[in-house]
C-alpha cells in the first residue's frame, strides 16, 4: 500500500510519516531528505539540486525522479511507501503513475502563517537529521547525538516565502487530482490528534496493495 502525504512545509508530514511507519510498516521517503543526504555526501546530483533548494524552488523533474526511483528500488519498500514531499506538481503526479500505484493521499491542512511560524522555529541535528522546535521548548542540542542543533539552509524568511508560494501554485492542484482517494486532516492540533483519523483511515484500508 503506497500513500502520499500532501501538506505545506511545516504542516507535520515528517512527524506523521514516522507514526504511520511504526504502526503499518510503510517506509517514509522524503525527497527533501534524499536531496539533503546527497548534498551531505557531496554527490553531483545533490549539489545540482542545492542551487534550487537554497532559493526555495522546485528541483527539476529529471533529478527528482532519479533520486526517488533509486530509493524505491531498494529492497525495504515491499510493504509500501509513504511519499513525503513528492509529488509536488501535476507533472510529477503524472510521472509517478508510471512508477507506483498510489492507494490513498492524506492532506495536512495548516494556515500559511502557522507553516511560516513552525519553519522559523524548526531546528535540526546536523548529524542524525532529527527535527526539533523552539515552539515545543526543545533545547539547542540533539538529545541523541549531543551536537548543537542548526537551522536548515532553506528555513530562512525569503526561501520560506518562495516555498509556500510554490506550494500554493504548483502543489495544491493535487488536492483535486487525487480527490477520489483523499483524506483531509487539520494539522492545527497535537501530533496525536493529527494521527488519530489517519490511523482509523489506514486501518480500514488494511493491507491493501
Ligand atoms: P522539503 O524537505 O520537503 O521541504 O524539501 C526541501 C527542498 O527540496 C524543496 O524546497 C525543493 O527545493 C526540494 N524538493 C523536495 N522534494 C521535491 C520535489 N518533489 N520536487 C522538486 N523539488 C523538491
Coordinates of C-alpha atoms and ligand atoms in Angstrom, one line a residue:
X1 CA 0.0 0.0 0.0
X2 CA 1.6 3.2 -1.1
X3 CA 0.4 6.6 0.2
X4 CA 1.2 10.2 -0.4
X5 CA 1.3 12.9 2.3
X6 CA 0.4 16.3 1.0
X7 CA 0.6 19.5 3.0
X8 CA 2.7 22.7 3.1
X9 CA 6.1 22.8 4.6
X10 CA 5.9 22.8 8.3
X11 CA 2.5 21.1 8.4
X12 CA 4.0 18.0 10.1
X13 CA 4.3 15.4 7.3
X14 CA 7.6 14.1 8.6
X15 CA 6.2 13.5 12.1
X16 CA 3.1 11.8 10.7
X17 CA 5.2 9.6 8.5
X18 CA 7.1 8.3 11.5
X19 CA 3.9 7.3 13.2
X20 CA 2.5 5.6 10.2
X21 CA 5.8 3.7 9.8
X22 CA 5.6 2.5 13.4
X23 CA 2.1 1.1 13.1
X24 CA 1.8 0.0 9.4
X25 CA 5.4 -0.8 8.4
X26 CA 5.3 1.5 5.4
X27 CA 8.6 3.2 4.6
X28 CA 8.8 7.0 4.7
X29 CA 10.5 8.5 1.7
X30 CA 11.1 12.3 1.8
X31 CA 12.6 13.7 -1.4
X32 CA 13.8 16.7 0.5
X33 CA 15.7 14.3 2.9
X34 CA 17.1 12.3 -0.1
X35 CA 18.4 15.6 -1.6
X36 CA 20.0 16.6 1.8
X37 CA 21.7 13.2 2.1
X38 CA 23.0 13.5 -1.4
X39 CA 24.3 17.0 -0.6
X40 CA 26.0 15.8 2.6
X41 CA 27.7 13.0 0.6
X42 CA 28.9 15.6 -1.9
X43 CA 27.2 13.8 -4.8
X44 CA 26.8 15.8 -8.1
X45 CA 23.0 15.3 -8.1
X46 CA 22.7 16.8 -4.6
X47 CA 25.0 19.7 -5.4
X48 CA 22.9 20.5 -8.5
X49 CA 19.7 20.2 -6.5
X50 CA 21.1 22.5 -3.8
X51 CA 21.0 25.5 -6.1
X52 CA 17.2 25.2 -6.4
X53 CA 16.7 24.2 -2.8
X54 CA 18.5 27.2 -1.3
X55 CA 16.2 29.5 -3.3
X56 CA 13.1 27.5 -2.2
X57 CA 12.4 26.5 -5.8
X58 CA 11.4 23.0 -7.1
X59 CA 14.3 20.9 -8.3
X60 CA 13.8 19.9 -11.9
X61 CA 11.8 16.7 -12.6
X62 CA 14.5 14.6 -14.1
X63 CA 16.7 14.9 -11.0
X64 CA 13.8 14.4 -8.6
X65 CA 12.5 11.3 -10.3
X66 CA 16.0 9.9 -10.5
X67 CA 16.6 10.2 -6.7
X68 CA 13.1 8.9 -5.9
X69 CA 13.2 5.8 -8.2
X70 CA 16.7 4.9 -7.0
X71 CA 15.4 4.9 -3.4
X72 CA 12.2 2.9 -4.2
X73 CA 14.3 0.2 -5.9
X74 CA 16.0 -0.6 -2.5
X75 CA 14.7 -3.8 -1.0
X76 CA 12.9 -2.4 2.1
X77 CA 9.9 -0.9 0.3
X78 CA 8.0 -4.2 -0.3
X79 CA 5.1 -3.4 2.1
X80 CA 4.7 0.0 0.6
X81 CA 5.9 3.6 1.0
X82 CA 4.8 6.9 2.4
X83 CA 5.8 9.7 0.0
X84 CA 6.6 12.9 1.8
X85 CA 7.2 15.8 -0.5
X86 CA 6.5 14.0 -3.8
X87 CA 4.7 14.7 -6.0
X88 CA 4.7 18.5 -5.8
X89 CA 3.1 19.3 -9.1
X90 CA 0.6 17.7 -11.6
X91 CA 3.6 17.0 -13.9
X92 CA 5.2 14.9 -11.0
X93 CA 1.9 13.2 -10.3
X94 CA 1.6 12.1 -13.9
X95 CA 5.2 10.8 -13.9
X96 CA 4.5 9.0 -10.7
X97 CA 1.7 7.0 -12.3
X98 CA 4.4 5.1 -14.2
X99 CA 6.4 4.3 -11.1
X100 CA 3.9 3.4 -8.3
X101 CA 0.3 2.7 -7.7
X102 CA -1.0 5.2 -5.1
X103 CA -3.7 3.9 -2.8
X104 CA -4.5 7.0 -0.8
X105 CA -3.5 10.6 -0.2
X106 CA -3.5 12.3 3.1
X107 CA -3.5 16.1 3.1
X108 CA -2.5 18.1 6.2
X109 CA -4.2 21.5 6.3
X110 CA -2.5 24.4 8.1
X111 CA -2.6 28.1 7.5
X112 CA 0.4 29.8 5.8
X113 CA 1.1 31.9 8.9
X114 CA 1.4 28.7 11.1
X115 CA 3.6 27.0 8.5
X116 CA 5.9 30.0 8.5
X117 CA 6.0 30.1 12.3
X118 CA 6.8 26.4 12.5
X119 CA 9.5 26.5 9.9
X120 CA 11.2 29.5 11.6
X121 CA 11.1 27.6 14.9
X122 CA 12.5 24.3 13.3
X123 CA 16.0 23.2 14.2
X124 CA 17.7 20.0 13.0
X125 CA 20.6 17.8 14.2
X126 CA 23.3 18.1 11.6
X127 CA 24.4 14.6 12.4
X128 CA 21.3 12.4 12.5
X129 CA 18.7 14.8 10.9
X130 CA 16.3 14.6 13.9
X131 CA 13.9 17.6 14.0
X132 CA 13.3 19.9 16.9
X133 CA 11.2 23.0 17.5
X134 CA 11.7 26.0 19.7
X135 CA 7.9 26.2 19.8
X136 CA 7.9 22.9 21.8
X137 CA 10.6 24.3 24.2
X138 CA 13.3 22.0 22.8
X139 CA 16.9 22.8 23.8
X140 CA 19.7 23.6 21.4
X141 CA 21.5 20.3 21.3
X142 CA 20.4 16.9 19.9
X143 CA 19.2 14.6 22.7
X144 CA 20.6 11.6 20.8
X145 CA 23.9 12.9 19.4
X146 CA 24.7 15.7 21.8
X147 CA 25.7 18.1 19.0
X148 CA 24.4 21.6 18.5
X149 CA 21.2 22.0 16.5
X150 CA 21.2 24.1 13.4
X151 CA 18.6 25.7 11.1
X152 CA 18.1 24.2 7.7
X153 CA 19.7 26.4 4.9
X154 CA 16.2 26.9 3.4
X155 CA 14.4 27.7 6.7
X156 CA 15.1 31.5 6.2
X157 CA 12.3 34.0 5.6
X158 CA 13.0 34.5 1.9
X159 CA 13.2 30.9 1.0
X160 CA 10.2 30.0 3.2
X161 CA 8.1 32.7 1.4
X162 CA 9.0 31.2 -2.0
X163 CA 8.4 27.6 -0.8
X164 CA 4.9 28.5 0.4
X165 CA 4.1 30.3 -2.8
X166 CA 5.4 27.3 -4.9
X167 CA 3.2 25.0 -2.7
X168 CA 0.1 27.1 -3.3
X169 CA 0.7 27.4 -7.0
X170 CA 2.1 24.0 -8.0
X171 CA 1.1 21.6 -5.3
X172 CA -2.4 22.5 -4.2
X173 CA -3.9 21.4 -7.6
X174 CA -3.0 17.9 -6.5
X175 CA -5.9 18.1 -4.0
X176 CA -8.3 17.9 -7.0
X177 CA -6.1 15.5 -8.9
X178 CA -6.4 12.9 -6.1
X179 CA -9.9 13.8 -5.0
X180 CA -11.1 10.2 -5.4
X181 CA -8.7 8.9 -2.7
X182 CA -8.1 11.9 -0.4
X183 CA -8.3 12.3 3.4
X184 CA -8.1 15.9 4.6
X185 CA -6.9 16.4 8.2
X186 CA -6.5 19.6 10.2
X187 CA -2.8 19.9 11.3
X188 CA -3.6 22.7 13.8
X189 CA -3.8 20.2 16.6
X190 CA -1.3 18.0 18.5
X191 CA 0.6 15.2 16.6
X192 CA -1.6 12.6 18.4
X193 CA -4.8 14.3 17.3
X194 CA -3.5 14.6 13.7
X195 CA -2.6 10.9 13.7
X196 CA -6.0 9.5 15.1
X197 CA -8.1 10.0 11.9
X198 CA -5.2 8.9 9.8
X199 CA -4.8 5.7 11.8
X200 CA -8.5 4.9 11.6
X201 CA -8.5 5.5 7.8
X202 CA -5.4 3.4 7.2
X203 CA -6.7 0.6 9.5
X204 CA -9.9 0.4 7.4
X205 CA -7.8 0.1 4.3
X206 CA -6.0 -2.8 5.9
X207 CA -3.2 -4.4 4.0
X208 CA -4.4 -3.4 0.6
X209 CA -1.8 -3.1 -2.1
Ligands
LIG1 P1 11.4 19.6 1.9 O1 12.4 18.9 2.8 O2 10.3 18.6 1.5 O3 10.9 20.9 2.5 O4 12.1 19.9 0.6 C1 13.2 20.8 0.6 C2 13.5 21.2 -0.9 O5 13.9 20.1 -1.7 C3 12.3 21.9 -1.6 O6 12.1 23.2 -1.3 C4 12.8 21.6 -3.1 O7 13.8 22.6 -3.4 C5 13.4 20.3 -3.0 N1 12.4 19.2 -3.2 C6 12.0 18.3 -2.4 N2 11.0 17.5 -2.9 C7 10.9 17.9 -4.2 C8 10.1 17.6 -5.3 N3 9.2 16.6 -5.2 N4 10.2 18.2 -6.5 C9 11.1 19.2 -6.6 N5 11.9 19.7 -5.6 C10 11.8 19.0 -4.4

